[in-house]
Amino acid sequence: MLTHPQFDPVAVSLGPLSVHWYGLMYLVAFLQFWWLGKYRLLHQPQFARAGWTVRQLDDLLFYGVLGVIVGGRVGQVLFYEPGYYLTQPLQILAIWRGGMSFHGGLLGVLVAMALYARKSARHWLEITDFIAPLVPLGLAAGRIGNFINGELWGRAADASLPWAMVFPAVDQLPRHPSQLYQAGLEGLLLFVVLWLYAGRERPRGAVSGAFLVGYGILRWLAEYFRSPDAGIFGFSHTVSMGQWLSLPMIAAGVLLIVAAGRQRA
């Protein structure tokens, strides 16, 4: 069996200033978003025809960062740990310790993109189609941050599993390193699928729909290897909170793909 290395959550200390690995992973996520977005602008002609510019990409990144941080933290508080944060409200601001909900972050980004759509006079789905392939690698970076922090550990696994891992901060049971599963599924695999799918011009809403369906299905599968949390619904032994929140994503994605198909027809 493997043992979690129990990394120091602080990557660099400069006097009173500490830079956490979790924060660095978010920085990596935002940088790759900008780099991949610039690549799309320069190498996929449909965006040049639509008048997209690098300056608009900068604005998208700014709005997206706000949506991710605010929405992700609010989602964690409301969906997963309302009782804890009700008794420890100041901990809501301690984002460097981890605790960001993807589904909350997604809602935050959707609101931020709606605000940007209004400002730029672009269709909301045109914007989400552009950013959808830029998201998965950022999700992978976030899951690696979870692994470094030793949080969101997996369910107990058979000790014969070659990559079963003990998380000493939890117990001495062999567990699935579910953070790495999610980095591979919701991060690398989803990125490859979306990047290839979005390489050709698609009807408006199709790429956004593919992202919602793809992430929702992969997250549903990955939840079977994560230690379940009861969340606000309390169904930890049947359907986890992550699975509940993925269901409307899948449904919305299917509707978008169907609507996009009708546009093409």
Tab-separated table of C-alpha atoms in Angstrom, residues 5-183:
chain	number	residue	atom	x	y	z
A	5	PRO	CA	3.022	12.021	1.723
A	6	GLN	CA	1.294	14.526	4.025
A	7	PHE	CA	2.659	17.529	2.218
A	8	ASP	CA	3.189	20.787	4.011
A	9	PRO	CA	0.219	22.849	2.775
A	10	VAL	CA	2.507	25.894	2.634
A	11	ALA	CA	4.572	25.918	-0.551
A	12	VAL	CA	6.678	29.010	0.174
A	13	SER	CA	7.122	31.162	3.263
A	14	LEU	CA	8.577	34.645	3.009
A	15	GLY	CA	8.552	36.119	6.489
A	16	PRO	CA	4.938	36.580	7.554
A	17	LEU	CA	3.726	35.777	4.014
A	18	SER	CA	2.794	32.162	3.276
A	19	VAL	CA	1.871	30.844	-0.161
A	20	HIS	CA	-0.245	27.687	0.013
A	21	TRP	CA	-0.153	24.906	-2.553
A	22	TYR	CA	-3.936	25.127	-2.862
A	23	GLY	CA	-3.675	28.758	-3.899
A	24	LEU	CA	-0.906	27.935	-6.378
A	25	MET	CA	-3.137	25.341	-8.014
A	26	TYR	CA	-5.783	27.993	-8.546
A	27	LEU	CA	-3.140	30.246	-10.074
A	28	VAL	CA	-2.170	27.413	-12.431
A	29	ALA	CA	-5.850	26.968	-13.337
A	30	PHE	CA	-6.292	30.633	-14.207
A	31	LEU	CA	-3.038	30.806	-16.201
A	32	GLN	CA	-3.889	27.758	-18.308
A	33	PHE	CA	-7.363	29.252	-18.924
A	34	TRP	CA	-5.764	32.362	-20.395
A	35	TRP	CA	-3.165	30.453	-22.417
A	36	LEU	CA	-5.672	28.003	-23.925
A	37	GLY	CA	-8.112	30.838	-24.572
A	38	LYS	CA	-5.455	32.762	-26.485
A	39	TYR	CA	-4.659	29.622	-28.471
A	40	ARG	CA	-8.329	29.283	-29.448
A	41	LEU	CA	-8.470	32.911	-30.530
A	42	LEU	CA	-5.371	32.593	-32.707
A	43	HIS	CA	-5.933	29.157	-34.222
A	44	GLN	CA	-9.680	28.696	-34.517
A	45	PRO	CA	-10.947	31.139	-37.180
A	46	GLN	CA	-14.576	31.244	-36.052
A	47	PHE	CA	-13.565	33.428	-33.101
A	48	ALA	CA	-11.725	35.922	-35.282
A	49	ARG	CA	-14.796	36.126	-37.495
A	50	ALA	CA	-16.923	36.793	-34.425
A	51	GLY	CA	-14.642	39.641	-33.373
A	52	TRP	CA	-13.092	38.081	-30.273
A	53	THR	CA	-9.943	39.789	-28.975
A	54	VAL	CA	-7.285	39.037	-26.360
A	55	ARG	CA	-8.523	42.022	-24.355
A	56	GLN	CA	-11.943	40.379	-24.124
A	57	LEU	CA	-10.216	37.198	-22.951
A	58	ASP	CA	-8.606	39.226	-20.162
A	59	ASP	CA	-12.038	40.515	-19.153
A	60	LEU	CA	-13.446	36.977	-19.203
A	61	LEU	CA	-10.668	35.802	-16.913
A	62	PHE	CA	-11.369	38.616	-14.453
A	63	TYR	CA	-15.094	37.864	-14.342
A	64	GLY	CA	-14.397	34.135	-14.173
A	65	VAL	CA	-12.010	34.443	-11.219
A	66	LEU	CA	-14.638	36.349	-9.244
A	67	GLY	CA	-17.305	33.800	-10.129
A	68	VAL	CA	-15.137	30.815	-9.185
A	69	ILE	CA	-14.002	32.188	-5.834
A	70	VAL	CA	-17.289	33.667	-4.643
A	71	GLY	CA	-19.523	30.939	-6.055
A	72	GLY	CA	-17.206	28.099	-5.029
A	73	ARG	CA	-17.013	29.257	-1.434
A	74	VAL	CA	-20.726	30.013	-1.113
A	75	GLY	CA	-21.497	26.602	-2.620
A	76	GLN	CA	-19.240	24.866	-0.100
A	77	VAL	CA	-20.957	26.679	2.757
A	78	LEU	CA	-24.522	26.035	1.581
A	79	PHE	CA	-24.249	22.594	-0.049
A	80	TYR	CA	-21.706	20.739	2.068
A	81	GLU	CA	-20.932	22.261	5.474
A	82	PRO	CA	-23.710	24.664	6.521
A	83	GLY	CA	-23.620	23.503	10.137
A	84	TYR	CA	-19.868	24.022	10.528
A	85	TYR	CA	-19.807	27.478	8.965
A	86	LEU	CA	-22.875	28.538	10.944
A	87	THR	CA	-20.835	28.035	14.111
A	88	GLN	CA	-17.546	29.272	12.590
A	89	PRO	CA	-18.558	32.127	10.245
A	90	LEU	CA	-15.071	33.661	10.077
A	91	GLN	CA	-13.776	30.436	8.505
A	92	ILE	CA	-15.797	31.253	5.391
A	93	LEU	CA	-13.000	33.656	4.436
A	94	ALA	CA	-10.210	31.080	4.947
A	95	ILE	CA	-10.231	29.812	1.359
A	96	TRP	CA	-6.500	28.977	1.485
A	97	ARG	CA	-7.401	25.995	3.661
A	98	GLY	CA	-9.454	24.438	0.874
A	99	GLY	CA	-13.161	23.879	0.690
A	100	MET	CA	-14.480	25.042	-2.677
A	101	SER	CA	-17.560	23.519	-4.273
A	102	PHE	CA	-17.344	22.923	-8.015
A	103	HIS	CA	-21.091	23.213	-8.464
A	104	GLY	CA	-21.142	26.483	-6.524
A	105	GLY	CA	-18.216	27.725	-8.596
A	106	LEU	CA	-20.059	26.758	-11.776
A	107	LEU	CA	-23.109	28.763	-10.732
A	108	GLY	CA	-20.852	31.690	-9.836
A	109	VAL	CA	-19.175	31.554	-13.249
A	110	LEU	CA	-22.516	31.344	-15.052
A	111	VAL	CA	-23.692	34.475	-13.248
A	112	ALA	CA	-20.382	36.212	-14.002
A	113	MET	CA	-20.628	35.265	-17.678
A	114	ALA	CA	-24.206	36.578	-17.792
A	115	LEU	CA	-22.931	39.903	-16.486
A	116	TYR	CA	-20.162	39.924	-19.068
A	117	ALA	CA	-22.617	38.999	-21.831
A	118	ARG	CA	-24.685	42.025	-20.909
A	119	LYS	CA	-21.625	44.256	-20.906
A	120	SER	CA	-20.219	42.970	-24.207
A	121	ALA	CA	-23.559	42.525	-26.020
A	122	ARG	CA	-22.713	38.897	-26.780
A	123	HIS	CA	-25.019	35.935	-26.399
A	124	TRP	CA	-24.507	34.162	-23.083
A	125	LEU	CA	-24.140	30.737	-24.736
A	126	GLU	CA	-21.583	32.126	-27.188
A	127	ILE	CA	-19.429	32.988	-24.186
A	128	THR	CA	-19.944	29.689	-22.366
A	129	ASP	CA	-19.168	27.766	-25.570
A	130	PHE	CA	-15.861	29.614	-25.764
A	131	ILE	CA	-14.800	28.994	-22.169
A	132	ALA	CA	-16.063	25.403	-21.731
A	133	PRO	CA	-12.939	23.669	-23.165
A	134	LEU	CA	-10.715	25.932	-21.040
A	135	VAL	CA	-12.137	24.692	-17.737
A	136	PRO	CA	-11.239	20.977	-17.309
A	137	LEU	CA	-7.467	21.364	-16.905
A	138	GLY	CA	-8.165	23.956	-14.228
A	139	LEU	CA	-10.373	21.408	-12.488
A	140	ALA	CA	-7.502	18.916	-12.643
A	141	ALA	CA	-5.207	21.448	-10.964
A	142	GLY	CA	-7.792	21.973	-8.225
A	143	ARG	CA	-8.040	18.234	-7.565
A	144	ILE	CA	-4.266	18.013	-7.296
A	145	GLY	CA	-4.533	20.781	-4.715
A	146	ASN	CA	-7.065	18.622	-2.835
A	147	PHE	CA	-4.605	15.720	-2.939
A	148	ILE	CA	-1.751	17.857	-1.611
A	149	ASN	CA	-3.993	19.051	1.218
A	150	GLY	CA	-4.984	15.464	1.972
A	151	GLU	CA	-8.686	16.345	1.782
A	152	LEU	CA	-11.641	14.754	-0.010
A	153	TRP	CA	-10.084	11.317	0.480
A	154	GLY	CA	-11.619	8.218	-1.038
A	155	ARG	CA	-13.643	5.331	0.301
A	156	ALA	CA	-11.957	2.331	1.874
A	157	ALA	CA	-10.353	0.078	-0.750
A	158	ASP	CA	-9.089	-3.483	-0.910
A	159	ALA	CA	-5.543	-3.609	0.427
A	160	SER	CA	-4.499	-5.592	-2.664
A	161	LEU	CA	-5.243	-2.621	-4.918
A	162	PRO	CA	-1.758	-1.516	-6.082
A	163	TRP	CA	-2.504	2.188	-5.707
A	164	ALA	CA	-4.557	1.974	-2.512
A	165	MET	CA	-3.353	4.718	-0.198
A	166	VAL	CA	-3.409	5.317	3.532
A	167	PHE	CA	-4.227	8.869	4.605
A	168	PRO	CA	-2.645	9.000	8.092
A	169	ALA	CA	-4.530	12.158	9.005
A	170	VAL	CA	-7.776	10.173	8.638
A	171	ASP	CA	-7.057	6.587	9.739
A	172	GLN	CA	-4.931	3.608	8.762
A	173	LEU	CA	-7.353	2.123	6.232
A	174	PRO	CA	-6.310	1.703	2.588
A	175	ARG	CA	-8.351	4.124	0.516
A	176	HIS	CA	-8.915	5.151	-3.075
A	177	PRO	CA	-6.909	8.288	-3.966
A	178	SER	CA	-10.148	9.732	-5.343
A	179	GLN	CA	-8.675	13.214	-5.807
A	180	LEU	CA	-6.387	11.771	-8.493
A	181	TYR	CA	-9.262	9.834	-10.055
A	182	GLN	CA	-11.162	13.088	-10.413
A	183	ALA	CA	-8.127	14.915	-11.769
